[in-house]
XYZ file of C-alpha atoms in Angstrom:
699
model
C 12.173 -22.525 126.319
C 10.260 -19.261 125.836
C 8.067 -19.984 128.847
C 11.135 -20.830 130.930
C 12.619 -17.462 129.988
C 9.486 -15.752 131.279
C 9.767 -17.621 134.582
C 13.450 -16.725 134.910
C 12.757 -13.089 134.049
C 10.577 -12.620 137.114
C 12.553 -14.946 139.409
C 16.047 -13.441 138.972
C 15.307 -10.137 140.774
C 13.866 -12.039 143.744
C 17.026 -14.148 143.886
C 18.900 -10.853 143.968
C 16.906 -9.911 147.065
C 17.981 -13.116 148.815
C 21.676 -13.069 147.977
C 22.299 -9.370 148.659
C 22.793 -9.779 152.458
C 25.242 -12.639 151.875
C 27.192 -10.661 149.274
C 27.312 -7.725 151.682
C 29.314 -9.894 154.073
C 32.041 -10.180 151.418
C 32.296 -6.519 150.450
C 30.189 -3.569 149.345
C 31.603 -3.758 145.826
C 30.611 -7.402 145.459
C 27.142 -6.616 146.801
C 26.754 -3.755 144.304
C 27.833 -5.971 141.422
C 25.527 -8.801 142.495
C 22.473 -6.549 142.839
C 22.990 -5.078 139.380
C 23.852 -8.471 137.886
C 20.499 -10.023 138.750
C 18.663 -7.085 137.203
C 20.861 -7.621 134.145
C 19.820 -11.282 133.948
C 16.163 -10.252 134.087
C 16.759 -7.773 131.252
C 18.494 -10.448 129.138
C 15.591 -12.868 129.628
C 13.107 -10.164 128.650
C 15.091 -9.316 125.518
C 15.208 -12.988 124.539
C 11.392 -12.967 124.554
C 11.325 -10.018 122.156
C 11.777 -12.053 118.921
C 8.424 -13.708 119.631
C 6.773 -10.447 118.571
C 7.861 -11.150 114.988
C 5.964 -14.428 115.042
C 2.779 -13.206 116.671
C 0.859 -16.214 115.385
C 2.750 -18.327 117.956
C 1.330 -16.221 120.808
C -0.065 -16.326 123.413
C 1.952 -18.847 125.411
C 0.909 -19.908 128.882
C 2.365 -22.042 131.653
C 0.777 -22.510 135.040
C 1.047 -24.412 138.284
C -2.167 -25.119 140.191
C -2.199 -23.836 143.762
C -5.743 -24.616 144.818
C -8.219 -26.847 143.069
C -11.254 -26.802 145.369
C -13.449 -24.962 146.007
C -11.675 -22.162 144.085
C -9.074 -23.005 141.480
C -6.121 -20.641 141.754
C -3.013 -21.110 139.650
C 0.363 -19.438 139.502
C 1.452 -19.111 135.907
C 2.915 -16.835 133.288
C 1.274 -15.456 130.170
C 3.464 -14.462 127.233
C 1.595 -12.300 124.737
C 2.494 -9.100 122.851
C 1.420 -6.812 125.689
C 3.330 -8.687 128.398
C 6.467 -8.975 126.231
C 6.533 -5.244 125.479
C 5.899 -4.121 129.058
C 8.295 -6.722 130.514
C 11.058 -5.363 128.276
C 10.254 -1.809 129.320
C 10.410 -2.819 132.982
C 13.489 -5.033 132.867
C 15.699 -3.091 130.452
C 15.002 0.405 131.813
C 15.349 -0.877 135.380
C 18.744 -2.368 134.606
C 20.159 0.988 133.488
C 18.644 2.628 136.550
C 20.426 0.032 138.696
C 23.718 0.819 136.945
C 23.178 4.501 137.722
C 22.579 3.629 141.381
C 26.134 2.285 141.752
C 27.444 5.833 141.532
C 24.490 7.707 142.990
C 24.202 5.639 146.186
C 27.941 5.332 146.785
C 28.685 5.553 150.499
C 25.051 5.459 151.619
C 24.780 3.571 154.949
C 21.484 1.940 153.900
C 22.805 0.576 150.626
C 21.964 -3.082 151.397
C 18.350 -2.234 152.198
C 18.234 -0.131 149.049
C 19.430 -2.943 146.760
C 16.994 -5.418 148.285
C 14.044 -3.078 147.840
C 15.045 -2.179 144.287
C 15.312 -5.804 143.165
C 12.075 -6.649 144.962
C 10.418 -3.711 143.190
C 11.590 -4.930 139.776
C 10.604 -8.525 140.503
C 7.160 -7.528 141.775
C 6.471 -5.492 138.662
C 7.576 -8.351 136.393
C 5.350 -10.715 138.392
C 2.435 -8.365 137.787
C 3.146 -8.089 134.066
C 3.806 -11.757 133.324
C 1.162 -13.337 135.582
C -1.609 -15.222 133.816
C -4.401 -14.668 136.325
C -5.870 -11.790 138.287
C -5.033 -13.133 141.758
C -1.299 -13.328 141.018
C -1.516 -9.978 139.250
C -3.032 -8.546 142.423
C -0.278 -10.088 144.567
C 2.354 -8.456 142.351
C 0.282 -5.280 142.460
C 0.392 -5.127 146.256
C 4.073 -6.042 146.407
C 4.801 -3.129 144.098
C 2.954 -0.855 146.513
C 4.853 -2.255 149.499
C 8.235 -1.774 147.824
C 7.319 1.747 146.768
C 6.443 2.517 150.390
C 9.903 1.373 151.494
C 11.706 3.292 148.747
C 9.711 6.538 148.913
C 10.297 6.590 152.662
C 13.869 5.307 152.305
C 15.217 8.195 154.391
C 12.756 7.325 157.154
C 14.788 9.100 159.825
C 13.446 12.318 158.285
C 16.685 14.288 158.302
C 16.008 17.837 157.145
C 18.203 17.566 154.062
C 15.793 14.964 152.667
C 12.635 17.018 153.162
C 10.716 18.021 150.078
C 8.265 20.842 149.511
C 8.935 24.444 150.371
C 10.838 26.634 149.845
C 10.327 28.779 152.908
C 7.785 29.961 153.976
C 5.881 27.064 152.387
C 5.509 23.798 154.276
C 7.766 20.766 153.870
C 7.032 17.043 153.806
C 9.134 14.365 155.485
C 10.083 11.138 153.656
C 8.284 8.904 156.153
C 5.046 10.858 155.750
C 5.388 10.759 151.962
C 5.791 6.989 151.990
C 2.724 6.523 154.173
C 0.687 8.865 151.972
C 1.591 6.937 148.823
C 0.774 3.594 150.435
C -2.591 4.694 151.823
C -3.833 6.509 148.725
C -2.910 3.686 146.366
C -4.374 1.109 148.762
C -7.758 2.816 148.480
C -7.815 2.037 144.783
C -6.381 -1.440 145.376
C -9.200 -2.528 147.654
C -11.848 -1.226 145.274
C -10.191 -3.078 142.411
C -10.116 -6.301 144.427
C -13.860 -5.967 144.861
C -14.266 -5.681 141.093
C -12.097 -8.742 140.515
C -14.150 -10.826 142.949
C -17.445 -9.749 141.383
C -16.087 -10.664 137.960
C -15.047 -14.066 139.300
C -18.557 -14.594 140.662
C -19.933 -14.403 137.131
C -17.017 -15.804 135.104
C -15.907 -18.559 137.489
C -12.224 -18.004 136.654
C -9.346 -15.657 137.408
C -7.365 -16.743 134.334
C -6.914 -13.882 131.861
C -7.225 -15.969 128.678
C -10.232 -17.818 130.039
C -11.899 -14.503 130.856
C -11.417 -13.469 127.225
C -12.581 -16.777 125.799
C -15.647 -17.215 128.004
C -16.774 -13.588 127.717
C -19.765 -14.572 125.496
C -21.116 -16.601 128.412
C -20.600 -14.483 131.504
C -20.893 -10.908 130.220
C -24.594 -11.286 129.229
C -25.227 -12.897 132.620
C -23.605 -9.956 134.398
C -25.555 -7.522 132.206
C -28.809 -9.122 133.391
C -28.334 -7.230 136.677
C -28.812 -3.516 135.842
C -25.845 -1.380 136.786
C -23.557 -4.324 137.580
C -21.209 -3.774 134.633
C -20.964 -0.069 135.458
C -20.138 -0.924 139.067
C -17.467 -3.450 138.037
C -16.016 -0.924 135.572
C -15.645 1.714 138.290
C -14.117 -0.758 140.752
C -11.617 -2.148 138.254
C -10.599 1.334 137.096
C -10.059 2.510 140.693
C -6.914 0.394 141.095
C -5.117 1.764 138.009
C -6.283 5.292 138.895
C -4.559 4.978 142.272
C -1.379 3.236 141.137
C -0.928 5.439 138.050
C -1.744 8.628 139.995
C -4.728 9.664 137.917
C -7.432 12.084 139.002
C -8.828 12.007 141.668
C -6.174 9.767 143.344
C -3.202 11.626 141.868
C -2.032 13.653 144.869
C 0.411 11.060 146.235
C 2.865 11.128 143.338
C 4.372 14.629 143.781
C 5.275 13.640 147.352
C 6.828 10.379 146.108
C 9.880 12.468 145.173
C 11.238 12.167 148.709
C 13.133 8.977 147.861
C 16.538 8.804 146.178
C 16.713 10.037 142.582
C 16.915 6.575 140.975
C 13.802 5.533 142.908
C 11.886 8.341 141.244
C 13.130 7.127 137.871
C 12.071 3.561 138.662
C 8.599 4.562 139.859
C 7.911 6.968 137.011
C 9.570 5.292 134.061
C 9.567 1.538 134.484
C 7.388 0.235 137.277
C 4.652 1.543 139.495
C 2.796 4.160 137.478
C 2.972 2.003 134.337
C 1.201 -0.850 136.120
C -2.133 0.936 135.941
C -1.819 1.484 132.189
C -0.909 -2.173 131.747
C -3.935 -3.357 133.702
C -6.349 -1.120 131.781
C -4.946 -2.623 128.575
C -5.535 -6.099 130.043
C -9.203 -5.299 130.694
C -9.927 -3.675 127.330
C -10.751 -6.886 125.353
C -13.383 -7.840 127.937
C -15.320 -4.580 127.795
C -14.790 -4.165 124.059
C -16.449 -7.512 123.522
C -19.213 -6.557 125.944
C -20.188 -3.485 123.951
C -19.367 -4.188 120.315
C -20.124 -7.921 120.148
C -22.494 -8.724 123.017
C -24.320 -5.412 122.623
C -24.225 -4.487 126.333
C -24.554 -0.704 126.396
C -23.207 -0.377 129.954
C -19.802 -1.684 128.836
C -19.145 1.615 127.036
C -18.888 3.364 130.421
C -15.552 1.629 131.010
C -14.044 3.405 128.003
C -15.740 6.734 128.717
C -14.488 6.804 132.310
C -10.922 5.874 131.327
C -10.782 8.447 128.507
C -12.162 11.340 130.529
C -9.994 10.562 133.551
C -6.952 10.523 131.264
C -7.812 13.831 129.582
C -8.616 15.642 132.829
C -5.453 14.346 134.482
C -3.271 15.308 131.521
C -4.551 18.889 131.657
C -4.596 19.236 135.452
C -1.075 17.916 136.065
C 0.452 19.825 133.131
C -0.995 23.073 134.473
C 0.585 22.446 137.883
C 3.967 21.923 136.243
C 3.872 25.508 134.912
C 4.730 27.067 138.281
C 6.513 24.366 140.333
C 10.072 25.024 141.511
C 11.185 21.570 142.690
C 12.889 19.834 139.784
C 11.701 16.309 140.576
C 8.203 17.563 141.351
C 7.986 19.187 137.904
C 8.954 15.849 136.375
C 6.389 14.156 138.627
C 3.623 16.417 137.307
C 4.884 15.573 133.845
C 4.554 11.851 134.560
C 1.002 12.226 135.835
C 0.131 14.188 132.700
C 1.790 11.768 130.289
C 0.113 8.777 131.929
C -3.101 10.654 131.256
C -2.245 10.574 127.534
C -1.900 6.793 127.706
C -5.197 6.410 129.542
C -6.910 8.650 127.010
C -5.649 6.554 124.104
C -6.767 3.308 125.741
C -10.133 4.849 126.541
C -10.898 5.987 122.994
C -9.946 2.505 121.764
C -13.472 1.421 122.618
C -15.300 4.410 121.146
C -15.636 2.819 117.714
C -14.737 -0.482 116.085
C -11.979 0.912 113.907
C -10.270 2.545 116.910
C -9.599 -0.631 118.885
C -6.199 -1.276 117.353
C -5.282 2.418 116.909
C -6.038 3.455 120.477
C -4.515 0.321 121.989
C -1.330 0.713 119.949
C -1.101 4.460 120.635
C -1.353 3.983 124.396
C 1.246 1.210 124.368
C 3.559 3.189 122.064
C 3.463 6.203 124.386
C 4.162 3.917 127.346
C 7.330 2.713 125.608
C 8.635 6.134 124.554
C 7.765 7.759 127.879
C 9.626 5.071 129.813
C 12.825 5.843 127.948
C 12.857 9.628 128.073
C 11.417 9.877 131.598
C 14.061 7.498 132.983
C 16.737 9.663 131.396
C 15.142 12.835 132.790
C 15.004 11.587 136.368
C 18.522 10.166 136.311
C 19.881 13.433 134.935
C 17.851 15.303 137.564
C 19.542 13.244 140.259
C 22.946 14.260 138.924
C 21.951 17.938 138.789
C 20.557 17.935 142.339
C 23.704 16.280 143.669
C 25.870 18.809 141.839
C 23.875 21.908 142.784
C 23.016 20.754 146.332
C 19.471 22.015 145.871
C 16.140 20.611 144.716
C 14.901 23.961 143.332
C 15.429 25.115 139.756
C 15.622 28.772 140.846
C 18.750 27.808 142.844
C 20.462 26.694 139.645
C 21.291 28.521 136.422
C 24.162 28.413 133.928
C 24.949 24.792 134.773
C 25.676 23.911 131.149
C 29.394 24.668 131.450
C 29.701 22.527 134.601
C 27.548 19.602 133.418
C 27.978 19.403 129.633
C 27.096 15.720 129.305
C 24.072 16.013 131.565
C 22.967 19.094 129.585
C 23.108 17.104 126.350
C 21.391 13.985 127.667
C 18.700 15.861 129.553
C 18.184 18.147 126.566
C 17.428 15.211 124.276
C 15.034 13.722 126.823
C 13.322 17.097 127.297
C 12.862 17.531 123.542
C 11.255 14.091 123.431
C 8.948 15.049 126.307
C 7.967 18.216 124.482
C 7.276 16.229 121.318
C 9.911 17.513 118.901
C 10.395 15.369 115.767
C 11.973 12.955 115.098
C 12.277 11.925 118.751
C 9.962 9.162 120.045
C 7.810 11.471 122.162
C 6.643 13.171 118.978
C 5.553 9.957 117.248
C 3.773 8.463 120.249
C 2.048 11.736 121.149
C 0.963 12.139 117.533
C -0.552 8.635 117.633
C -2.531 9.554 120.759
C -3.766 12.788 119.164
C -4.785 10.965 115.979
C -6.764 8.318 117.862
C -8.464 11.006 119.971
C -9.423 13.119 116.971
C -10.782 10.109 115.093
C -12.984 9.308 118.087
C -14.852 12.525 117.142
C -14.833 13.712 120.758
C -13.598 17.200 120.006
C -13.616 18.328 123.656
C -11.238 15.519 124.605
C -8.994 16.426 121.694
C -8.897 20.131 122.634
C -8.107 19.311 126.276
C -5.130 17.169 125.333
C -3.977 19.744 122.753
C -3.862 22.440 125.451
C -1.927 19.963 127.617
C 0.657 19.724 124.817
C 1.101 23.522 124.995
C 1.539 23.421 128.778
C 4.056 20.582 128.480
C 6.153 22.512 125.979
C 6.153 25.590 128.226
C 7.094 23.989 131.552
C 9.714 21.735 129.919
C 11.464 24.706 128.298
C 11.110 26.618 131.562
C 12.837 24.083 133.807
C 15.574 23.402 131.252
C 16.299 27.105 130.759
C 16.324 27.880 134.487
C 18.712 24.996 135.151
C 21.275 25.228 132.377
C 21.025 28.740 130.904
C 20.891 32.332 132.061
C 22.978 33.593 134.966
C 24.315 31.670 137.902
C 22.014 31.856 140.883
C 23.200 33.200 144.225
C 23.095 29.627 145.548
C 25.467 28.328 142.846
C 27.885 31.178 143.456
C 27.945 30.341 147.155
C 28.525 26.658 146.401
C 31.489 27.500 144.170
C 33.060 29.580 146.940
C 33.029 26.715 149.446
C 36.355 24.871 149.868
C 36.579 21.384 148.335
C 33.158 21.875 146.776
C 32.598 22.354 143.063
C 29.774 21.659 140.663
C 30.646 18.707 138.421
C 29.311 15.649 136.622
C 28.395 12.534 138.553
C 30.347 9.294 138.761
C 30.979 7.321 135.579
C 28.092 4.825 136.120
C 25.694 7.762 136.350
C 26.928 9.401 133.162
C 27.076 6.058 131.347
C 23.477 5.137 132.203
C 22.180 8.560 131.161
C 24.197 8.433 127.936
C 22.888 5.008 126.943
C 19.300 6.098 127.567
C 19.838 9.299 125.564
C 21.283 7.310 122.667
C 18.318 4.958 122.910
C 15.959 7.936 122.665
C 17.563 9.053 119.401
C 17.605 5.551 117.888
C 14.051 4.827 118.956
C 12.951 8.157 117.512
C 14.493 7.433 114.122
C 12.572 4.156 114.097
C 9.373 5.814 115.341
C 7.186 5.412 112.251
C 8.214 1.777 111.799
C 7.556 0.987 115.454
C 4.114 2.576 115.255
C 3.043 0.568 112.223
C 4.580 -2.602 113.676
C 2.436 -2.163 116.788
C -0.663 -1.711 114.634
C 0.000 -5.015 112.889
C 0.919 -6.768 116.126
C -2.190 -5.747 118.038
C -4.412 -6.357 115.035
C -3.294 -9.980 115.192
C -3.724 -10.223 118.954
C -6.990 -8.355 119.417
C -8.853 -9.078 116.198
C -7.709 -12.491 114.995
C -6.685 -14.336 118.146
C -9.530 -13.058 120.333
C -12.039 -13.053 117.466
C -13.360 -9.611 118.352
C -15.518 -8.148 115.624
C -13.963 -4.910 114.426
C -13.772 -2.745 111.359
C -10.309 -1.764 110.164
C -10.904 1.350 108.112
C -8.725 3.946 106.463
C -8.009 6.840 108.853
C -10.645 9.511 108.530
C -8.125 12.260 109.311
C -4.865 12.945 107.542
C -1.779 12.388 109.691
C -0.359 15.586 108.190
C -3.101 17.600 109.911
C -2.226 16.020 113.259
C 1.475 16.746 112.757
C 0.723 20.388 111.975
C -1.484 20.762 115.039
C 1.049 18.954 117.235
C 4.055 20.998 116.095
C 1.993 24.211 116.229
C 1.003 23.503 119.832
C 4.634 22.832 120.733
C 5.718 26.157 119.250
C 2.974 28.027 121.121
C 4.405 26.672 124.370
C 8.123 26.763 123.574
C 8.472 30.279 122.118
C 7.321 32.308 125.152
C 9.180 29.985 127.543
C 12.330 30.422 125.439
C 11.997 34.202 125.572
C 11.474 34.150 129.348
C 13.969 31.563 130.532
C 16.641 30.979 127.880
C 17.013 34.135 125.771
C 15.965 36.209 128.839
C 14.489 38.931 126.605
C 11.267 38.931 128.610
C 11.120 39.324 132.393
C 8.893 36.722 134.049
C 9.138 38.447 137.446
C 7.935 41.748 135.964
C 4.957 40.051 134.332
C 4.049 38.448 137.643
C 4.361 41.645 139.669
C 2.382 43.787 137.220
C -0.601 41.486 136.693
C -3.111 40.624 139.402
C -4.621 37.959 137.154
C -1.265 36.230 136.749
C -0.764 36.287 140.522
C -4.169 34.695 141.144
C -3.597 31.996 138.520
C -0.111 31.354 139.910
C -1.494 30.946 143.446
C -4.211 28.595 142.200
C -1.710 26.393 140.352
C 0.947 26.594 143.082
C -1.613 25.253 145.560
C -2.375 22.389 143.144
C -5.912 23.544 142.441
C -6.414 23.275 146.236
C -7.220 19.608 145.734
C -4.461 18.454 148.074
C -5.560 20.996 150.706
C -9.147 19.789 150.401
C -8.097 16.153 150.826
C -6.042 17.022 153.900
C -8.958 18.954 155.370
C -11.524 16.257 154.634
C -9.647 13.008 155.158
C -6.945 13.982 157.646
C -8.326 16.806 159.753
C -11.909 15.696 159.200
C -11.304 12.120 160.272
C -9.168 13.170 163.231
C -11.781 15.704 164.309
C -14.567 13.148 164.017
C -12.507 10.640 166.005
C -11.914 13.147 168.807
C -15.600 14.083 168.883
C -16.672 10.440 169.078
C -14.090 9.747 171.800
C -15.367 12.678 173.864
C -18.986 11.539 173.487
C -18.079 7.993 174.480
C -16.099 9.209 177.471
C -18.998 11.359 178.655
C -21.461 8.487 178.209
C -19.208 6.034 180.082
C -18.592 8.625 182.800
C -22.318 9.138 183.299
C -23.084 5.407 183.309
C -20.356 4.524 185.815
C -21.205 7.392 188.150
C -24.791 6.158 188.231
C -23.729 2.585 189.009
C -21.082 3.326 191.654
C -21.343 5.093 195.018
C -20.129 8.649 194.880
C -16.635 9.024 196.225
C -15.859 5.302 196.385
C -14.377 4.812 193.003
C -15.888 7.342 190.607
C -15.061 7.291 186.925
C -11.456 8.255 187.353
C -10.771 5.557 189.911
C -12.447 2.772 187.936
C -10.992 3.824 184.598
C -7.488 4.166 186.020
C -7.752 0.792 187.792
C -9.141 -0.895 184.656
C -6.490 0.678 182.451
C -3.542 -0.112 184.693
C -4.546 -3.420 186.233
C -6.896 -4.767 183.619
C -5.448 -3.836 180.270
C -1.843 -2.931 181.000
C -1.484 -5.644 183.612
C -2.801 -8.318 181.284
C -0.686 -7.196 178.334
C 2.442 -6.721 180.419
C 2.017 -10.145 181.986
C 1.449 -11.781 178.629
C 4.445 -9.965 177.158
C 6.611 -11.109 180.095
C 5.737 -14.779 179.585
C 6.112 -14.565 175.799
C 9.450 -12.869 176.193
C 10.738 -15.539 178.576
C 9.441 -18.462 176.544
C 10.024 -17.364 172.960
C 11.665 -13.995 173.180
C 15.030 -15.207 172.044
C 13.699 -16.633 168.831
C 11.279 -13.802 168.101
C 13.866 -11.131 168.765
C 16.027 -12.526 166.030
C 13.098 -12.400 163.586
C 11.344 -9.232 164.730
C 14.343 -6.936 164.521
C 12.628 -4.024 162.780
C 14.730 -4.261 159.628
C 12.611 -4.294 156.496
C 15.314 -6.078 154.481
C 15.088 -9.095 156.809
C 11.312 -9.203 156.531
C 11.585 -8.939 152.767
C 14.134 -11.734 152.573
C 11.954 -13.966 154.755
C 8.934 -13.311 152.537
C 10.892 -14.140 149.403
C 12.301 -17.341 150.952
C 8.813 -18.516 151.899
C 7.486 -17.666 148.433
C 10.290 -19.576 146.705
C 9.816 -22.577 149.003
C 6.096 -22.658 148.230
C 6.787 -22.405 144.489
C 9.369 -25.163 144.715
C 7.016 -27.501 146.575
C 4.256 -26.831 144.048
C 6.649 -27.366 141.143
C 7.854 -30.701 142.506
C 4.353 -31.904 143.341
């Protein structure tokens, strides 16, 4: 029954994709209810798996259907273990409340059917990734997540000016379609590298099955280590995928532009699905490389943990610093997500630094994933309400919104305090667990980097909250209030309800924080040490938790106090400080331009590639011109005559003729399929997938 629940959990959202167009024929209200209902069913199935965590000795559970048996055995199955249960609940439950919020937020949108189909496909793809039992199916879910994110980030693909992000004037803007393409391309770079790592690992292990990879590690890891540098290469390739999907340095520049989609899409990407997939996959790979170093004695395996930890620390610092000066509300929260994912990566990385840190680092990274999902979902949903109310994406266009949005102020305030790390909210406990694991790794530089990131987080969080809800009304808000039939107010009831439930969950989860942390320690000790038989030493912490709490709270105060004086109490003038200090202006410009990393990427990969392409095209044209002029009599044809004739008669004539015959013979059928609507393509893909699964099941 438990395995069947796992199957149903990932299938229900895909069914929602299929039935949405049919429900739309009845009415929009029925379609809305149906789309949310299937996400609700997925959440219920995930919650029914949760009790298995209290009987960890019964895990893992696996069920699979064989797709191919020769020459490569590929199966489609589900794996139910502590990690997949926890992440599946995060995905399904948080996504359900986001879907409830969408009922109010997307009301009246002409693309609502396409939106519901993409949202359910997004949820289903992420659950497929999390619950799959082998790397091929994980990769299929991985790519589907990327495809759905492309459709949702570029949801407003007509690029109407009101949906542009970036700016404000005179700074440049980005269109939704360009943002979607950027996200898809950047993440695909990491995806292809990761696929290479998976295939190399299969070459040595002879299996894609996750449990078999763990169990046969004593056989294939030493064989891989016999080729110098191979384990380092595989480590880099496997890490590249999570680095891209979770927007970690150096593939982090796509996520700030992912804010071009609707508000709930940002919440789904940042809190429950896409960026968490990279953290999940790193956690999946940890037992393999931990065994390689601490049991098999392969020194190269340690590079996996070093790379993950340093990428996480650098990203946490870099993204938090960019959040200090940003003005777009959702972009500030995006920088926050990048930074907080860095915390998770850091914790998972230090898990391999010593034997006694395996369970602590693994549990700390997973704990922060859980707490971050809850408060970040609440933050983005509240941000959507604020942006709708204020009719602006910039926090300097807001101010004194507390009296207009009292519920949103309360809910977003609780989520912001959790992001900052104020006790007893969950962000404090999970961040403290990450700090403790990092300090016990005895890598002081890593610890100091993440501690400075805590200070930055406290500052920019207090800054955006103060500029939005406190102080004086901005000129923009005053103008909005003067417009007829236009007033700043709370969102629809589904929006307020979803935000309220998430805020209540933050408080409850925070009060249970210590118990959850110790429960995770016990749970992962069973999974990683006993079930997988990894040699490890479970020692008493070498650092007192009280010291970590003092350092954590002290860092929060260092960031909060000046931000409070600048943006809430308004006793200090931030504009005066900026105008009177050349150093502050230079630092502000450096951070505003995102360390110039994005500009460098655009120059190298966009302008550089385009420039190289033009140069090559010119060289080829000159070479062809010279060759043809030598072979043909002057004045008979010449290059222009031959090239024009070849282009028009040869290429265009052939293609036009072929198109004419195809159109006459099969155009009617193809036109009904190739109609340019992504929801139809998505439905067709899901139908084919379900048919294949059904045939396999029956056979």
